[in-house]
Amino acid sequence: MRKLLCVFVLFWMAGGAGAQQFGGNPPSVKWRQVNTDTVRVIYPRGLDSTASRIAAIVHRVAAINAHPLGKRVKKIDIVLQPQPVTSNGYVSLGPFRSEFYLTPPSDNFDQGSLHWADQLALHEYRHVEQYNNFNRGLSRVMKTLFGQEGYAVAINAAVPNWFFEGDAVYQETSLSAQGRGRMPSFLKAFPALWNDGKQYSWMKLRNGSFKDYVPNHYDLGYLLTNYGYATYGPDFWGKVTSDAAAYRGLFYPMQRAVKRHTGLPYKKFITNAFDYYKDRYGLHTPGVARDSGVQTVLPVNDQTLTQYYYPHQIGKDSLLYLKLSNKKRPAFYVLDQQGEHLLRYRDIGSERQFSYANGRIVYTAVESDPRWSWRTYSVLRVLDIASGVQKKISKKTRYFAPDISADGRLVVANKVDLKGRSSLVVLNTEDGAVLREFSDPEIDYFANPKIKDPETVVAAIRQKDGRVYIGLVDFNHKRVEQITPASFKIAGQISISDNTVYFTAAYGLTDALFSVDLSTRVLRKLENGSGNRYFVNAGFGKLNWALFTADGYQLRRLDIKDALWTTLGPEVFAAGTTGMVSDSMPVAEGPLELHPVMPASKKYARFTRPFNFHSWRPNYEDPEFSFTLYGNNTLNTTQTQVYYIYNENDRTHAAGASVTYGGLFPYIGLGSEYTFNRKQQVQKKLKEWDQWDHYLSLTVPLSWNHGRTFRFLTMGTNAGYREDLARGINRNAFPSAGFGYMAHSLNLGTQVQRAVQDIYPRWGFTLNTQYRYAVNKWNSQQFFVRGTAYLPGIAPAQSLVLSAAYQQASLKYRIFSSRVNIARGFSGVDSARMATLSAAYHLPLWYPDWGFGNICYLQRVRGAAFYDYTAAGGAGTGFQRRLQSAGGEFFVDTQWWNQHPLSFGFRVGRLLTKDLVKPGQSWFYEFILPVSIIPR
């Protein structure tokens, strides 16, 4: 029973929401709300119109209830976060709420060209509808027994993540004039696999791979969801998910529900869906090769997924590009006649776009406020490729998709303010001074700007209604001229050569390459090559681009003199959309056009529902059973726990509560725990007492990006008081007593970005220190320090991890538990003075990409060799005991039920010195549990 409970809790941990940030906004933010019977939108002051529009869209979507999953409507709190420079949104359970990251994506081919807040409202509210209507059957029982987190565990096990996201993408598509389902760039993944003959197993498609390109659950989910609606009607998925969430049939509920409502086995349903799209893409009939003159720049890396972005022809025989590999961090490379050369690893960033001119690269990097995690910035970097010197030319800015002028003196970038308004800024590369700025109230976003001359910029411009066009921005006359018609067909990723603009745009089910002459406005489509083509660049008589393949983005080249062009009329962009969606609401009737009047906004108090208990769950960690009640407020500045603990070793019961407030510069924590009926044999007398512990803590958690590294520094002080309340027949011999204690800690560290296959960072270190001491009772103290260094191994993805720890405690009164890990394989050691050294070499062994029964999928097998040394002794007396061990460890990184990552380990080692507790033992064998969740 204990093992089953442990496994249940581990899966519970795996299902937690990772997007939530605790205490990420400073107290200076003033919050307001738009409150209706359907939604409460909570937002920083100044975003009134955005909040009202989101509330109106959500209200309308709930009323329409297109493609219903049920009729239940439960009110949701949506928190608007304008400060992050990343584009995102989520709906969570535990607590039930949503957060929108309001900065729009910089690339039109990422999420599309709809107004970003509109798209978030359509997409994220579908998750709300899912959560509201999956509350049935066994899922409802789990919610009753364990609260919202228990409900999340149940529905995530019953309904796969591909449906959650695919269905939400379907809603954003069917209820708008665009949405990702109409974008070839979103739909490109599976046709690329099929076209290249890749036939991955269903479990590999569901769980991904460390070595191969595998489409994500958004790509898979939309295809299956759209096929279900197209083939079986608008109520199909409502019936299927109703049965699945209720666990009709108990085991494999989704598969059984699909079979019940289609008459087909689940595997056949998937096969039919894929065949449906293969017919739509013409992959069941042989095509005509059109790759005349197109050259492959680099061979495909068959061992490790390696992709290439934004090629720039910087010389007759020199090509610059950004390279991403599952084994290495993103970096700039140059390919010339001598081969491939690494220029520099890229700083941490949120976008892959960069530009080049006159020996300089310009790109953006993400920087973060050390304390307030919601506050991030997108700043400009200029890299001189000859010297390797990089310069930062902006600070605390929100610039995106920069381009550099031909002489290297000017940079143009898209600036997005905290209200989501976009403008073009021209800066000096020497000091980052803003020379010009341009905005237009009719323009929603300036994507991918390119400098034509000091007064003119070409950009892919998004209108307020979501239409996009290639526009010529005249800074002198403060006007924009369309050079392609405005359309819902996505266009962007511009390159300029001479007087010609090259760009990618949607054309049917493909993203093709186009050009337009700025003098004649003649629009042409490139006929050389096929497939989805991105990041076009023209220069030195060549066209370069990245073709999306079954191995990701791969570089292609064409001599411009060999280019075959077809002249097209403006009607190719003027009307209609691309992609595919089985059912679409007329735009005039959709939620983006018809808006009910929303109530006036009012103040939202940051202490609203400060406890907000949402979940409760059991846990077991030998030797303690516990049951805890959890609470978080909507703004996620307060965390609360109320708990009960039973210790089966000393048979004690304890009850306690704690609350942490993260809305001020330091976290402030308060806690109290009462333990009943403690017993201890002291000098042949039984001491019995109740123990009451209280604490107050102050913690300052700092973390920030610095160039190519992540850094953190956490400082804290904990003041505690313990009172022993005498009980039993010997209470006079052991009278009630109390004492206080203090604990001061400082933790710091840094690490570089990790590649997909990295087990540990290739470079990094951590240092953890703590000093604890008793006050007003005993002369007891303890000092502890631990340092860990992460070093690169012999080959990529291999790591050498070195660690050392030292602890010094009082010899007479040792009231604090030890924090030093002793050498593996030895029994516990209790000494006033301890030191440990450890070395471990980690390496991947095998990437099986294999699973069984849609239950367990093996992604990676990895190993480690270790050596441990521990010295222990009394304070001031030297080290009397020396423990040494060595051995190996094997880990298996797995996915359970196609979405829960867990890692299991096994250790075998040999004691190199005697264990005094078990003197006859030399070899030891251990399972490494509980399972750790590998952070990615």
mmCIF file of N, CA and C in Angstrom, residues 734-781:
data_model
loop_
_atom_site.group_PDB
_atom_site.id
_atom_site.type_symbol
_atom_site.label_atom_id
_atom_site.label_comp_id
_atom_site.label_asym_id
_atom_site.label_seq_id
_atom_site.Cartn_x
_atom_site.Cartn_y
_atom_site.Cartn_z
ATOM 1 N N PHE A 734 11.459 16.067 34.252
ATOM 2 C CA PHE A 734 11.697 16.705 32.956
ATOM 3 C C PHE A 734 10.685 17.847 32.804
ATOM 4 N N PRO A 735 10.912 18.941 33.470
ATOM 5 C CA PRO A 735 9.927 20.024 33.459
ATOM 6 C C PRO A 735 9.818 20.675 32.081
ATOM 7 N N SER A 736 8.702 21.370 31.880
ATOM 8 C CA SER A 736 8.492 22.087 30.623
ATOM 9 C C SER A 736 9.612 23.094 30.401
ATOM 10 N N ALA A 737 10.020 23.240 29.173
ATOM 11 C CA ALA A 737 11.121 24.151 28.842
ATOM 12 C C ALA A 737 10.940 24.632 27.405
ATOM 13 N N GLY A 738 11.520 25.753 27.121
ATOM 14 C CA GLY A 738 11.458 26.287 25.771
ATOM 15 C C GLY A 738 12.781 26.892 25.374
ATOM 16 N N PHE A 739 13.053 26.929 24.109
ATOM 17 C CA PHE A 739 14.266 27.560 23.618
ATOM 18 C C PHE A 739 14.018 28.086 22.208
ATOM 19 N N GLY A 740 14.783 29.087 21.845
ATOM 20 C CA GLY A 740 14.694 29.651 20.501
ATOM 21 C C GLY A 740 15.879 29.228 19.650
ATOM 22 N N TYR A 741 15.741 29.390 18.369
ATOM 23 C CA TYR A 741 16.850 29.066 17.473
ATOM 24 C C TYR A 741 16.760 29.971 16.250
ATOM 25 N N MET A 742 17.892 30.168 15.631
ATOM 26 C CA MET A 742 17.996 30.987 14.426
ATOM 27 C C MET A 742 18.691 30.179 13.343
ATOM 28 N N ALA A 743 18.308 30.449 12.132
ATOM 29 C CA ALA A 743 18.961 29.806 10.991
ATOM 30 C C ALA A 743 19.137 30.847 9.898
ATOM 31 N N HIS A 744 20.352 31.016 9.440
ATOM 32 C CA HIS A 744 20.669 31.939 8.354
ATOM 33 C C HIS A 744 21.208 31.118 7.182
ATOM 34 N N SER A 745 20.765 31.450 5.988
ATOM 35 C CA SER A 745 21.207 30.672 4.828
ATOM 36 C C SER A 745 21.518 31.595 3.664
ATOM 37 N N LEU A 746 22.407 31.133 2.815
ATOM 38 C CA LEU A 746 22.745 31.827 1.576
ATOM 39 C C LEU A 746 23.033 30.759 0.525
ATOM 40 N N ASN A 747 22.303 30.827 -0.575
ATOM 41 C CA ASN A 747 22.477 29.874 -1.672
ATOM 42 C C ASN A 747 22.688 30.660 -2.956
ATOM 43 N N LEU A 748 23.685 30.270 -3.716
ATOM 44 C CA LEU A 748 23.923 30.948 -4.983
ATOM 45 C C LEU A 748 24.384 29.939 -6.011
ATOM 46 N N GLY A 749 24.265 30.327 -7.274
ATOM 47 C CA GLY A 749 24.670 29.420 -8.336
ATOM 48 C C GLY A 749 24.528 30.046 -9.694
ATOM 49 N N THR A 750 25.094 29.398 -10.663
ATOM 50 C CA THR A 750 24.979 29.812 -12.057
ATOM 51 C C THR A 750 25.123 28.594 -12.943
ATOM 52 N N GLN A 751 24.495 28.634 -14.106
ATOM 53 C CA GLN A 751 24.649 27.546 -15.066
ATOM 54 C C GLN A 751 24.321 28.063 -16.457
ATOM 55 N N VAL A 752 24.926 27.435 -17.456
ATOM 56 C CA VAL A 752 24.622 27.790 -18.839
ATOM 57 C C VAL A 752 23.333 27.096 -19.266
ATOM 58 N N GLN A 753 22.829 27.521 -20.425
ATOM 59 C CA GLN A 753 21.678 26.840 -20.983
ATOM 60 C C GLN A 753 22.001 25.367 -21.213
ATOM 61 N N ARG A 754 20.950 24.553 -21.200
ATOM 62 C CA ARG A 754 21.134 23.124 -21.432
ATOM 63 C C ARG A 754 20.564 22.737 -22.777
ATOM 64 N N ALA A 755 21.297 21.895 -23.491
ATOM 65 C CA ALA A 755 20.767 21.297 -24.713
ATOM 66 C C ALA A 755 19.798 20.181 -24.333
ATOM 67 N N VAL A 756 19.019 19.723 -25.301
ATOM 68 C CA VAL A 756 17.985 18.722 -25.039
ATOM 69 C C VAL A 756 18.571 17.472 -24.408
ATOM 70 N N GLN A 757 19.731 17.035 -24.887
ATOM 71 C CA GLN A 757 20.304 15.781 -24.404
ATOM 72 C C GLN A 757 21.176 15.947 -23.159
ATOM 73 N N ASP A 758 21.420 17.166 -22.738
ATOM 74 C CA ASP A 758 22.263 17.365 -21.556
ATOM 75 C C ASP A 758 21.600 16.781 -20.314
ATOM 76 N N ILE A 759 22.340 15.972 -19.582
ATOM 77 C CA ILE A 759 21.859 15.439 -18.309
ATOM 78 C C ILE A 759 22.010 16.497 -17.227
ATOM 79 N N TYR A 760 23.143 17.168 -17.224
ATOM 80 C CA TYR A 760 23.397 18.300 -16.348
ATOM 81 C C TYR A 760 23.958 19.433 -17.209
ATOM 82 N N PRO A 761 23.971 20.662 -16.694
ATOM 83 C CA PRO A 761 24.576 21.757 -17.465
ATOM 84 C C PRO A 761 26.039 21.463 -17.753
ATOM 85 N N ARG A 762 26.519 21.922 -18.912
ATOM 86 C CA ARG A 762 27.918 21.689 -19.242
ATOM 87 C C ARG A 762 28.840 22.570 -18.400
ATOM 88 N N TRP A 763 28.345 23.697 -17.943
ATOM 89 C CA TRP A 763 29.113 24.536 -17.038
ATOM 90 C C TRP A 763 28.168 25.081 -15.977
ATOM 91 N N GLY A 764 28.635 25.098 -14.745
ATOM 92 C CA GLY A 764 27.803 25.665 -13.704
ATOM 93 C C GLY A 764 28.335 25.314 -12.321
ATOM 94 N N PHE A 765 27.818 25.999 -11.316
ATOM 95 C CA PHE A 765 28.157 25.649 -9.943
ATOM 96 C C PHE A 765 27.024 26.111 -9.038
ATOM 97 N N THR A 766 26.938 25.500 -7.871
ATOM 98 C CA THR A 766 26.027 25.937 -6.817
ATOM 99 C C THR A 766 26.789 25.948 -5.499
ATOM 100 N N LEU A 767 26.419 26.866 -4.622
ATOM 101 C CA LEU A 767 26.999 26.944 -3.288
ATOM 102 C C LEU A 767 25.859 27.174 -2.306
ATOM 103 N N ASN A 768 25.734 26.275 -1.312
ATOM 104 C CA ASN A 768 24.676 26.351 -0.313
ATOM 105 C C ASN A 768 25.313 26.433 1.071
ATOM 106 N N THR A 769 24.932 27.435 1.844
ATOM 107 C CA THR A 769 25.466 27.582 3.195
ATOM 108 C C THR A 769 24.320 27.798 4.178
ATOM 109 N N GLN A 770 24.537 27.350 5.412
ATOM 110 C CA GLN A 770 23.547 27.563 6.464
ATOM 111 C C GLN A 770 24.262 27.593 7.819
ATOM 112 N N TYR A 771 23.809 28.525 8.665
ATOM 113 C CA TYR A 771 24.330 28.590 10.038
ATOM 114 C C TYR A 771 23.128 28.612 10.973
ATOM 115 N N ARG A 772 23.052 27.603 11.869
ATOM 116 C CA ARG A 772 21.938 27.489 12.812
ATOM 117 C C ARG A 772 22.489 27.470 14.233
ATOM 118 N N TYR A 773 21.745 28.111 15.131
ATOM 119 C CA TYR A 773 22.188 28.112 16.527
ATOM 120 C C TYR A 773 20.987 28.331 17.445
ATOM 121 N N ALA A 774 21.096 27.756 18.651
ATOM 122 C CA ALA A 774 20.053 27.909 19.669
ATOM 123 C C ALA A 774 20.305 29.173 20.469
ATOM 124 N N VAL A 775 19.237 29.759 20.968
ATOM 125 C CA VAL A 775 19.349 30.938 21.822
ATOM 126 C C VAL A 775 18.580 30.684 23.110
ATOM 127 N N ASN A 776 19.013 31.292 24.186
ATOM 128 C CA ASN A 776 18.414 31.304 25.531
ATOM 129 C C ASN A 776 18.265 29.937 26.180
ATOM 130 N N LYS A 777 18.958 28.907 25.725
ATOM 131 C CA LYS A 777 18.830 27.600 26.388
ATOM 132 C C LYS A 777 20.151 26.850 26.360
ATOM 133 N N TRP A 778 20.512 26.303 25.219
ATOM 134 C CA TRP A 778 21.722 25.496 25.122
ATOM 135 C C TRP A 778 22.731 26.166 24.202
ATOM 136 N N ASN A 779 23.972 25.851 24.424
ATOM 137 C CA ASN A 779 25.022 26.333 23.539
ATOM 138 C C ASN A 779 25.163 25.334 22.390
ATOM 139 N N SER A 780 24.263 25.434 21.440
ATOM 140 C CA SER A 780 24.241 24.502 20.315
ATOM 141 C C SER A 780 24.249 25.289 19.016
ATOM 142 N N GLN A 781 25.117 24.874 18.104
ATOM 143 C CA GLN A 781 25.193 25.552 16.820
ATOM 144 C C GLN A 781 25.645 24.574 15.749
#
